PDB file of C-alpha atoms and ligand atoms in Angstrom:
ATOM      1  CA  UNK Q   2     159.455  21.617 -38.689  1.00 97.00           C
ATOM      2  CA  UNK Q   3     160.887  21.012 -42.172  1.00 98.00           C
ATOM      3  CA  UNK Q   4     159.730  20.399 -45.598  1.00 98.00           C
ATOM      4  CA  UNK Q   5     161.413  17.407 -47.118  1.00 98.00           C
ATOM      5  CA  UNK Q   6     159.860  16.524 -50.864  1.00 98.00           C
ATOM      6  CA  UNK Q   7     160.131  13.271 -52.634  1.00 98.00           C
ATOM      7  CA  UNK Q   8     161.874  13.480 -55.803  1.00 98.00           C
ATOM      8  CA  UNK Q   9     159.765  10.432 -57.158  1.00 97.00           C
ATOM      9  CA  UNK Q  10     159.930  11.058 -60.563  1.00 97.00           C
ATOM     10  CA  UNK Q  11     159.876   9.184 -63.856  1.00 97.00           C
ATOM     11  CA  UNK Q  12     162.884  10.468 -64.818  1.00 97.00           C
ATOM     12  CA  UNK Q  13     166.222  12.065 -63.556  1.00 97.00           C
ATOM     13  CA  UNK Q  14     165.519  15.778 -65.784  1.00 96.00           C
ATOM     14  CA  UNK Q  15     161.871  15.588 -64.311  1.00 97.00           C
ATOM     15  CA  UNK Q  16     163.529  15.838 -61.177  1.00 98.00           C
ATOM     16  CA  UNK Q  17     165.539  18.610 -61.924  1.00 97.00           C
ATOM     17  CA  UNK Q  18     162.444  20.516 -63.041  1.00 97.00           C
ATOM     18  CA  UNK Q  19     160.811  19.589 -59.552  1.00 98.00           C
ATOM     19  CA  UNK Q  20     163.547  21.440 -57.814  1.00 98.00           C
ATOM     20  CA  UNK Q  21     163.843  24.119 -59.674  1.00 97.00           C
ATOM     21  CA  UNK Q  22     160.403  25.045 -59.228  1.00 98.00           C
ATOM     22  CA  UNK Q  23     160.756  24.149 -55.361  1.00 98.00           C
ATOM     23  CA  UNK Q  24     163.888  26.759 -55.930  1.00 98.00           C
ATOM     24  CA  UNK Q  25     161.946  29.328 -57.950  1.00 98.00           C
ATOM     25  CA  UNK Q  26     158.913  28.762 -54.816  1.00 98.00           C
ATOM     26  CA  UNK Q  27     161.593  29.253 -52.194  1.00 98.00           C
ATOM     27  CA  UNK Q  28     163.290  32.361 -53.279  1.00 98.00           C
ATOM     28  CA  UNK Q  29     159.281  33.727 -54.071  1.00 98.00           C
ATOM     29  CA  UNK Q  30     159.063  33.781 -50.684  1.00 98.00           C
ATOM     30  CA  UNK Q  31     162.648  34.452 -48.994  1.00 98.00           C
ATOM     31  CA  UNK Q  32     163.467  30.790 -47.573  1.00 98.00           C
ATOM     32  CA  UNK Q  33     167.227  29.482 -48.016  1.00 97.00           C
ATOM     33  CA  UNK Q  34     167.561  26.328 -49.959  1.00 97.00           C
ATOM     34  CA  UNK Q  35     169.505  25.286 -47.241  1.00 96.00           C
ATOM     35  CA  UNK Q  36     166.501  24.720 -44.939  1.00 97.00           C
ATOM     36  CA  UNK Q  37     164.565  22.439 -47.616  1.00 98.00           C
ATOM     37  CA  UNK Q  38     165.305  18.424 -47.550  1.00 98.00           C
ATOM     38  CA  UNK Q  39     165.492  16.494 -50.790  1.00 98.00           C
ATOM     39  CA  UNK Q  40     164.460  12.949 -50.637  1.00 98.00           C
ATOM     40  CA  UNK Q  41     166.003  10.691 -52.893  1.00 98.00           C
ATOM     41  CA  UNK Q  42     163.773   7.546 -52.658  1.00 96.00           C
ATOM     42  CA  UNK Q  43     164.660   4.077 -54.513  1.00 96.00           C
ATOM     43  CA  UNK Q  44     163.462   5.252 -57.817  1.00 96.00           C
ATOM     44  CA  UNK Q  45     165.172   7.697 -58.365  1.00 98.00           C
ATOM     45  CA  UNK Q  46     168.644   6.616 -56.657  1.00 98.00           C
ATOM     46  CA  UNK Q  47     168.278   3.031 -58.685  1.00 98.00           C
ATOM     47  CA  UNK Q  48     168.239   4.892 -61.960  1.00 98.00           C
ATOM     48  CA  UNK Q  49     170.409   7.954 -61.703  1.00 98.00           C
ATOM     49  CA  UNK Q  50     172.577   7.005 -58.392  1.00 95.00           C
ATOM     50  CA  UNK Q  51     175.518   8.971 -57.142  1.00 95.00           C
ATOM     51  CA  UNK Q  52     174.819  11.004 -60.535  1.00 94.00           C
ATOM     52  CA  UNK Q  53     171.328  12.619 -59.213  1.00 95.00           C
ATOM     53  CA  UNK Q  54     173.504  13.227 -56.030  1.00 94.00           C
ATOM     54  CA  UNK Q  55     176.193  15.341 -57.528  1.00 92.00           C
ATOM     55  CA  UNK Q  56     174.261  17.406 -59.433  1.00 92.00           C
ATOM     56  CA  UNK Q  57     171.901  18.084 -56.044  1.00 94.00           C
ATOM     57  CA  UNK Q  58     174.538  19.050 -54.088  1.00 87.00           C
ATOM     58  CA  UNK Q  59     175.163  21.354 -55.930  1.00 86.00           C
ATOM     59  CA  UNK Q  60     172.332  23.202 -55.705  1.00 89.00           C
ATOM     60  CA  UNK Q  61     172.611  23.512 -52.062  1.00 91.00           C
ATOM     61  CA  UNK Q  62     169.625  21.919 -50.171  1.00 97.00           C
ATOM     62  CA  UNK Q  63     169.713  19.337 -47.680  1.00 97.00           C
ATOM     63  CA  UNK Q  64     170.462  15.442 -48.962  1.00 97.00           C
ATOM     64  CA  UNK Q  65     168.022  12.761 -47.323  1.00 98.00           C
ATOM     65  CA  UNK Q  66     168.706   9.238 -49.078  1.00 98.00           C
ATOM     66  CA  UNK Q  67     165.829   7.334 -48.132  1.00 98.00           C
ATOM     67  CA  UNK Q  68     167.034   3.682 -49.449  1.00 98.00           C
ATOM     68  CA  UNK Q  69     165.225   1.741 -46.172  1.00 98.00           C
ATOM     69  CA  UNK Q  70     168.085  -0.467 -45.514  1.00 98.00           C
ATOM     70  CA  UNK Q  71     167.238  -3.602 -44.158  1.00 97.00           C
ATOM     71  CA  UNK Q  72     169.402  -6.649 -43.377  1.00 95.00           C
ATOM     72  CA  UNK Q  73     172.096  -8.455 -41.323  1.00 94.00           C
ATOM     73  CA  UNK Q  74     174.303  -6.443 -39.092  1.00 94.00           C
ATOM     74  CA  UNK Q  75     177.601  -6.407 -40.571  1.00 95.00           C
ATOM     75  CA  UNK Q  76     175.917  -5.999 -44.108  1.00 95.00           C
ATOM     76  CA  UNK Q  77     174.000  -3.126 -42.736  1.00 96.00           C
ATOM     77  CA  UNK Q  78     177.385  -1.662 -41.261  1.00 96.00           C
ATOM     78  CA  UNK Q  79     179.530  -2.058 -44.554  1.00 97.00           C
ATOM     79  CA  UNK Q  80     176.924  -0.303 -46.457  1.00 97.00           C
ATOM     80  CA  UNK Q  81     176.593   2.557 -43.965  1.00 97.00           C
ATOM     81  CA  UNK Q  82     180.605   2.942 -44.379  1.00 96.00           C
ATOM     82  CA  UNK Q  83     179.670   3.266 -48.284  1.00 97.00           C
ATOM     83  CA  UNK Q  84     176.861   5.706 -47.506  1.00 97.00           C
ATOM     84  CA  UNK Q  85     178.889   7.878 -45.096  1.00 95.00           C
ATOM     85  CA  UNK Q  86     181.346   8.408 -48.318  1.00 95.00           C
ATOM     86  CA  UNK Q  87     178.631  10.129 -50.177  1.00 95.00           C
ATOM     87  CA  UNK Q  88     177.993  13.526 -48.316  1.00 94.00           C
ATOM     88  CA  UNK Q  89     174.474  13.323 -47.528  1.00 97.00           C
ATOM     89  CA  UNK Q  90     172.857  14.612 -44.587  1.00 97.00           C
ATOM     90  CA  UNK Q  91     170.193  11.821 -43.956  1.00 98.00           C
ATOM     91  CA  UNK Q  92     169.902   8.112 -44.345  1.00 98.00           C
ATOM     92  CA  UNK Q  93     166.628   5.408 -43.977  1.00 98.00           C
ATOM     93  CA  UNK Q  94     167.213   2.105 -42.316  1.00 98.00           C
ATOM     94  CA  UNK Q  95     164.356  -0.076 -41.333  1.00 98.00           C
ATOM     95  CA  UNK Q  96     164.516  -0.527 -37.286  1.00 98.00           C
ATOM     96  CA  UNK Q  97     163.269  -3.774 -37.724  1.00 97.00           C
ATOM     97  CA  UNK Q  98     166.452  -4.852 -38.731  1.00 96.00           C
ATOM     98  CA  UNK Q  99     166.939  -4.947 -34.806  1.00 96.00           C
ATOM     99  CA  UNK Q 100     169.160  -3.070 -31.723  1.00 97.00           C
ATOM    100  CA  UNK Q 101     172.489  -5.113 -33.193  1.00 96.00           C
ATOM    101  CA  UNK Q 102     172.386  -3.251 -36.264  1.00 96.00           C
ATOM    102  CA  UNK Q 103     171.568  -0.063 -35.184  1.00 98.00           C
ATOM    103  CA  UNK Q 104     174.324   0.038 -32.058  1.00 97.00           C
ATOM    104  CA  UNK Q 105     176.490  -0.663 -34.336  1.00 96.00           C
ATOM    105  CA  UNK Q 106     175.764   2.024 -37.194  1.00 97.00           C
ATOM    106  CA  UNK Q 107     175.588   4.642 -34.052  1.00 98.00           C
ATOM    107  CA  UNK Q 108     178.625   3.516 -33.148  1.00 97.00           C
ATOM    108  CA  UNK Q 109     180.172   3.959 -35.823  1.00 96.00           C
ATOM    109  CA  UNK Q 110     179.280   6.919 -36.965  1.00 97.00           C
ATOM    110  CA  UNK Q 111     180.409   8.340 -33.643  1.00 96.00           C
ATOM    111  CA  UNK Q 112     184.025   7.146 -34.155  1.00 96.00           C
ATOM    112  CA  UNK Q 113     183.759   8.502 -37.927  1.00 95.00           C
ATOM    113  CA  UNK Q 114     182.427  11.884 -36.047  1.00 96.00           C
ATOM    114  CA  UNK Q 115     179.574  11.933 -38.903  1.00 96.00           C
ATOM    115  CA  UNK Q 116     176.967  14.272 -39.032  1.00 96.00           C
ATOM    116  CA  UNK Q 117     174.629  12.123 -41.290  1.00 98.00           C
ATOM    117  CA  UNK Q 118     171.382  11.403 -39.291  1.00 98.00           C
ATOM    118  CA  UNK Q 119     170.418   7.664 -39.777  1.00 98.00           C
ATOM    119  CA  UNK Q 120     166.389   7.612 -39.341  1.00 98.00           C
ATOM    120  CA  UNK Q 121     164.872   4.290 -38.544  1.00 98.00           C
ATOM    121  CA  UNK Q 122     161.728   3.747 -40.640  1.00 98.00           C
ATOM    122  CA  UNK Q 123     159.001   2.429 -37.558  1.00 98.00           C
ATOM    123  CA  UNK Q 124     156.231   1.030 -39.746  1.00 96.00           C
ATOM    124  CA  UNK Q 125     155.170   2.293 -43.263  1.00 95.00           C
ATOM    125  CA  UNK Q 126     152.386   4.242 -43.582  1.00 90.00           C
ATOM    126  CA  UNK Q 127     151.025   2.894 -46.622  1.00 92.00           C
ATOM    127  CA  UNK Q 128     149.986  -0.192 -43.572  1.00 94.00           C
ATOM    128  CA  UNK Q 129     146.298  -0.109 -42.326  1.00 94.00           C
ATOM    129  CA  UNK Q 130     146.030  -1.713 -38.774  1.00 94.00           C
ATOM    130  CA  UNK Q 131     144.512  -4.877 -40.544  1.00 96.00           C
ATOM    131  CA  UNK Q 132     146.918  -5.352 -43.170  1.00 96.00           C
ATOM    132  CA  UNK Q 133     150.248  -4.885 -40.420  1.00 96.00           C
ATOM    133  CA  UNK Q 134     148.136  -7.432 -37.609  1.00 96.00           C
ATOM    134  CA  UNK Q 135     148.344 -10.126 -41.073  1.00 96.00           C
ATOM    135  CA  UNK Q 136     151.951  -9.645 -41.513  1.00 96.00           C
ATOM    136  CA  UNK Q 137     153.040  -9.154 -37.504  1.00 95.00           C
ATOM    137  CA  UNK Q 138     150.232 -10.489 -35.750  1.00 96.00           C
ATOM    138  CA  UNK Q 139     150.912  -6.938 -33.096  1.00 96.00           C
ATOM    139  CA  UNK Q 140     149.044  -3.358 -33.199  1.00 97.00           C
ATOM    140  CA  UNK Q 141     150.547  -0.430 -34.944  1.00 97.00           C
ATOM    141  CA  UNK Q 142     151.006   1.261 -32.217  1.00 97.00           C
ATOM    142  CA  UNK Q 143     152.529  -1.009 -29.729  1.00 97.00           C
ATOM    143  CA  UNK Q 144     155.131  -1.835 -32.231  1.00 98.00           C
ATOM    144  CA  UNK Q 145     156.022   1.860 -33.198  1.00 98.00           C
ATOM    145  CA  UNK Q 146     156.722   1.987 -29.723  1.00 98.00           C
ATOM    146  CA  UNK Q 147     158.639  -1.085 -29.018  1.00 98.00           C
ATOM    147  CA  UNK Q 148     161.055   0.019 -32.172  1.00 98.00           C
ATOM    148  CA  UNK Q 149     161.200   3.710 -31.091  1.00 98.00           C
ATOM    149  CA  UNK Q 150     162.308   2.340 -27.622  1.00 98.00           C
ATOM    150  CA  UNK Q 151     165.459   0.191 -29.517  1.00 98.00           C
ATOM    151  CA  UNK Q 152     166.504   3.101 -31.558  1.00 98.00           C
ATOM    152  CA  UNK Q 153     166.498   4.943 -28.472  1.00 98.00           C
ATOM    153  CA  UNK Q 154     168.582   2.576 -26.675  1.00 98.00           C
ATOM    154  CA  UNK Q 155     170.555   1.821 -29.762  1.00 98.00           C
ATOM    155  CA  UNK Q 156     171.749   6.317 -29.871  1.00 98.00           C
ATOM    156  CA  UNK Q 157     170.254   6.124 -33.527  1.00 98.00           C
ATOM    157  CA  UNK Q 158     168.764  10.152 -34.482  1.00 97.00           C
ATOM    158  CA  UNK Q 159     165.136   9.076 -34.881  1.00 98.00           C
ATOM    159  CA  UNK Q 160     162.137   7.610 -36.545  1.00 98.00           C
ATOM    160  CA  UNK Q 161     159.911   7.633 -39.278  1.00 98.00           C
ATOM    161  CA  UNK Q 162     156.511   7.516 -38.478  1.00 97.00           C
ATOM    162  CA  UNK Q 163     152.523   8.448 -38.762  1.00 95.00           C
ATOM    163  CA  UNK Q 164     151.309  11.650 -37.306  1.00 94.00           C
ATOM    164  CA  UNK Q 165     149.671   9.835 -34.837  1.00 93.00           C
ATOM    165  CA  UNK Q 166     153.122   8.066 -33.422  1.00 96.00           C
ATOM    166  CA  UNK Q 167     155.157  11.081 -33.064  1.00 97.00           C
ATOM    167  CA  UNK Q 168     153.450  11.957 -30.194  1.00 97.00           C
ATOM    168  CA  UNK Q 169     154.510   7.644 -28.465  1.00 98.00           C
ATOM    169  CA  UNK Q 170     158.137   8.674 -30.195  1.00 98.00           C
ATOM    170  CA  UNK Q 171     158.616  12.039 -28.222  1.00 98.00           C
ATOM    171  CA  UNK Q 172     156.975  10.538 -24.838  1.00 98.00           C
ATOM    172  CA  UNK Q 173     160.309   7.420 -24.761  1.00 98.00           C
ATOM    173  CA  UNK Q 174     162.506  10.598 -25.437  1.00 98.00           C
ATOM    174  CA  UNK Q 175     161.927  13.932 -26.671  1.00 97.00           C
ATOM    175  CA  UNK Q 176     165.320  14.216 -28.529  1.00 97.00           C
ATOM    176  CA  UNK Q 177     164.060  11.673 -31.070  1.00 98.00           C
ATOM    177  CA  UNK Q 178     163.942  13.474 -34.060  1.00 98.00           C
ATOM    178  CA  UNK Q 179     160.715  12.153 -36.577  1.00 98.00           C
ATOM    179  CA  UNK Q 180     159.629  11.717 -40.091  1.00 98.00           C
ATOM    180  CA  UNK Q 181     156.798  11.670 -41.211  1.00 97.00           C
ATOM    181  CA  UNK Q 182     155.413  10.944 -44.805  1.00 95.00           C
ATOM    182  CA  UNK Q 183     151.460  10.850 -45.927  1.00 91.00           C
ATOM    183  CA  UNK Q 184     151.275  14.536 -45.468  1.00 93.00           C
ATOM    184  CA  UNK Q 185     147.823  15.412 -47.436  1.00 91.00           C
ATOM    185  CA  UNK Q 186     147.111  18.858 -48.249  1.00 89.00           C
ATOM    186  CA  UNK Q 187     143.486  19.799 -47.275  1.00 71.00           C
ATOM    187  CA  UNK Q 188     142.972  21.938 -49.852  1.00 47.00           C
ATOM    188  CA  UNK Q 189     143.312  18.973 -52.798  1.00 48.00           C
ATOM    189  CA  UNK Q 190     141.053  16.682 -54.662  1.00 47.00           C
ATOM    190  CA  UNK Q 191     143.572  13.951 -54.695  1.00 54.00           C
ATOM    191  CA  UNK Q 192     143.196  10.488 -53.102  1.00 54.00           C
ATOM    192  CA  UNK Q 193     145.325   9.280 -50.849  1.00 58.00           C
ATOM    193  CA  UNK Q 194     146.529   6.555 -52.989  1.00 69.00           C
ATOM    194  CA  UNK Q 195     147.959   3.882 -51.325  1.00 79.00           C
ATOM    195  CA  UNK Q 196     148.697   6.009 -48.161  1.00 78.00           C
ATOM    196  CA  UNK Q 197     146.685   4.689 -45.350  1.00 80.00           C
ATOM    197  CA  UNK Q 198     147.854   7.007 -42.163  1.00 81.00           C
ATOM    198  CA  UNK Q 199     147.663  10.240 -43.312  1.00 85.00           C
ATOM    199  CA  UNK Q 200     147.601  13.732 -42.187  1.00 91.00           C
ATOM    200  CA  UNK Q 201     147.364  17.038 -43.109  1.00 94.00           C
ATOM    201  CA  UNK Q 202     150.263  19.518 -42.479  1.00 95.00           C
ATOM    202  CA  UNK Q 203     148.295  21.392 -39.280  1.00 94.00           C
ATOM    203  CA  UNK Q 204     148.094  18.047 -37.838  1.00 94.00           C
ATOM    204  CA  UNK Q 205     151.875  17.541 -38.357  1.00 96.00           C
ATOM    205  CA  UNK Q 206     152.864  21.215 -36.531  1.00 95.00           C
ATOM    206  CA  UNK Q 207     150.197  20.234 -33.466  1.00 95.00           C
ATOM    207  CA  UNK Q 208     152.087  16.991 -33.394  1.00 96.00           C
ATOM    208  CA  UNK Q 209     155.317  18.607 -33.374  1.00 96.00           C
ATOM    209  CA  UNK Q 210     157.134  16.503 -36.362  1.00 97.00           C
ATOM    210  CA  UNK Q 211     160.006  17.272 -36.751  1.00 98.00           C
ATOM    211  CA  UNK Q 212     160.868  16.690 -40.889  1.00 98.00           C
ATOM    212  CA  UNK Q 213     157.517  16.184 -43.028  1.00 98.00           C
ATOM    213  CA  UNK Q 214     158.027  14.230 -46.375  1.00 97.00           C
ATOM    214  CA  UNK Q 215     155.362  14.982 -49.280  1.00 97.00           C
ATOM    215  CA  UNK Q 216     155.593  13.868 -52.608  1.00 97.00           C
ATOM    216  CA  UNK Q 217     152.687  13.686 -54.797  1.00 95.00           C
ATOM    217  CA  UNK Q 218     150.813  16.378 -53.972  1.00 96.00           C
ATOM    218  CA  UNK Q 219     153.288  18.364 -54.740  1.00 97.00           C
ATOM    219  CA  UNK Q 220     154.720  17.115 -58.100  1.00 96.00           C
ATOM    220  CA  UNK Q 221     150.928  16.329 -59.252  1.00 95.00           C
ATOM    221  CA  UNK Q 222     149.503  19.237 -58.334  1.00 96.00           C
ATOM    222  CA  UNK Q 223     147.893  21.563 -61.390  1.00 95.00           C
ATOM    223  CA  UNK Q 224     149.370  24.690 -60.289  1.00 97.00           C
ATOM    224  CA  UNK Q 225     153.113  23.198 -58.332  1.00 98.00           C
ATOM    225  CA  UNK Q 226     154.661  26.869 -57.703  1.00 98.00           C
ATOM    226  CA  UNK Q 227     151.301  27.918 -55.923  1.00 98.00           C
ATOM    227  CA  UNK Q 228     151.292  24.718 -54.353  1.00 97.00           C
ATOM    228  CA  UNK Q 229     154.218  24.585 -53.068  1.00 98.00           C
ATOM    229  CA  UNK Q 230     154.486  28.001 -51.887  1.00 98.00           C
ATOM    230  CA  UNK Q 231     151.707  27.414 -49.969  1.00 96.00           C
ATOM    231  CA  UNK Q 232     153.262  24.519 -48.358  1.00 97.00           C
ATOM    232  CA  UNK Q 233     156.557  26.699 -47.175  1.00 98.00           C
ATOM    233  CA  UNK Q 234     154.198  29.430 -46.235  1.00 97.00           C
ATOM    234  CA  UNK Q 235     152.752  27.067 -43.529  1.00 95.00           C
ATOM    235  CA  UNK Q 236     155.679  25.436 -42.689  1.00 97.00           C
ATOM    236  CA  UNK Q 237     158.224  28.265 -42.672  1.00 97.00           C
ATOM    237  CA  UNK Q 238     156.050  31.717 -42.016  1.00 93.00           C
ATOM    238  CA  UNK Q 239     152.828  31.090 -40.069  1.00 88.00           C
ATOM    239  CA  UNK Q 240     153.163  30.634 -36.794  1.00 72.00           C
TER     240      UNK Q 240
HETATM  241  O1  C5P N 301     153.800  10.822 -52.597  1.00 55.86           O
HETATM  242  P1  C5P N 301     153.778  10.814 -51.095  1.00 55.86           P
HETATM  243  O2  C5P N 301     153.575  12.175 -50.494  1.00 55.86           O
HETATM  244  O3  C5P N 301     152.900   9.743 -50.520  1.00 55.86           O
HETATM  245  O4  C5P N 301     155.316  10.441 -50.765  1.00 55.86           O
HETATM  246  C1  C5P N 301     155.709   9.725 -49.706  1.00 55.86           C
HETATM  247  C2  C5P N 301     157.189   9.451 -49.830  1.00 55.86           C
HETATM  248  O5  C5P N 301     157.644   9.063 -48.565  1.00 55.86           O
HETATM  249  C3  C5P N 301     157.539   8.336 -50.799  1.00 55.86           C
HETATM  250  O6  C5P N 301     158.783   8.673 -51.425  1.00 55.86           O
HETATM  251  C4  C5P N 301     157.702   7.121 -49.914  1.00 55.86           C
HETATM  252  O7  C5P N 301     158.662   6.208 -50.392  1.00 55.86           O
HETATM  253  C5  C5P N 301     158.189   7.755 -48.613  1.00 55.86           C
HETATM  254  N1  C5P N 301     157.899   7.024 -47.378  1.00 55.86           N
HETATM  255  C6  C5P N 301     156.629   6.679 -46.978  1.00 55.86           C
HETATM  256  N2  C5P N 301     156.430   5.969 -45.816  1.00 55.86           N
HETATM  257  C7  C5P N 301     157.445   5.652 -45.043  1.00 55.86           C
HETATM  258  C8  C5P N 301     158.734   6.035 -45.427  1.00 55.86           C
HETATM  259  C9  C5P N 301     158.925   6.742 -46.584  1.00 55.86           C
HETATM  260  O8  C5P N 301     155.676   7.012 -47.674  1.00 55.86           O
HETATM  261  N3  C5P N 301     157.238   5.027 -43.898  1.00 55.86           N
END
């Protein structure tokens, strides 16, 4: 499993702070950079852009640009070809945008022999059952699997998920690869805000995820170094 952390941040030298301390964390505790995903969400990528890219790679982590792409096929396709151009090592796009789509982006980042893995966000967790049955009319669940089925058939990498779907994800094909945000730590005082599947990170290693994606807890926790060292410590050392 892997730690990727939301750089979610008000601004782009906030950011910068947040990694330094998740650098300052890792070398506390003898983990390479290399091994740690950051997640460059729609905040941060709509104000600072390729910018906040540069200066990340740099610093040699692991690029995940998690724009959720969602639209028609050949838009989807030209913006992949943009994407592909920027050196990052993992892209969102929502499945829902249907097997067309994704055939084609798996396609074509065959012929471009790109290592980028294109995840295909299943259904958000910030969605209660209620609130997805109003917009859907279907169950969670049945439609985590119906998508995870399509990006399997489409040769796409893998999902993003709940905890609880990893486990429908890995039973269509165990070389789906998942994400999961809503990671909460056990240990905090902090609501879930407007997280509705969450999970803590034991749950996440029994369910075998693959990437886990935390953001606030981490960046508004009292004591972040502590924090987040104790989040590697799990991840990376225990067993
Ligand atoms: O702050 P928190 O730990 O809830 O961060 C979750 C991050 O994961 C946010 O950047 C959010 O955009 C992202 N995300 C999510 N649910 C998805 C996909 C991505 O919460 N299905």
């Amino acid at each position: 499993m892997k730690l990727c952390v939301a750089l979610d941040m008000p601004s782009k030298e906030d950011n910068i702070i947040l990694v330094d301390d998740i650098t300052t964390a890792c070398k506390n505790l003898n983990i390479s950079t290399k091994d740690i995903w950051l997640k460059i969400g729609l905040r941060s990528y709509i104000r600072d852009g390729r910018e906040l890219l540069y200066a990340l790679q740099d610093k040699s982590y692991r690029i995940f640009l998690d724009l959720k792409l969602y639209d028609i096929p050949n838009t989807m396709l030209d913006s992949i070809v943009e994407c592909e151009k920027l050196d990052i090592d993992m892209l969102t796009i929502h499945a829902s945008c249907g097997f067309k789509a994704m055939q084609a982006i798996a396609n074509l980042l065959q012929e471009k022999e790109s290592n980028m893995l294109i995840m295909a966000v299943s259904v958000l967790t910030s969605f209660d059952s209620n609130g997805f049955r109003e917009v859907y009319s279907i169950e969670i669940k049945e439609c985590v699997k119906n998508l995870a089925i399509l990006t399997h058939k489409s040769g796409l990498s893998g999902l993003v998920c709940a905890i609880d779907e990893v486990s429908i994800i890995k039973n269509i094909s165990p070389s789906l690869l998942t994400v999961t945000p809503g990671i909460r730590l056990e240990s905090t005082t902090n609501p879930s805000d407007d997280q509705q599947r969450v999970a803590t990170l034991q749950d996440a290693k029994m369910a075998c995820s693959d990437f886990v994606v935390i953001g606030r807890p981490i960046y508004r926790a009292n004591n972040r170094i502590y924090t987040l060292e104790s989040i590697l410590q799990k991840i990376y050392k225990d067993q």
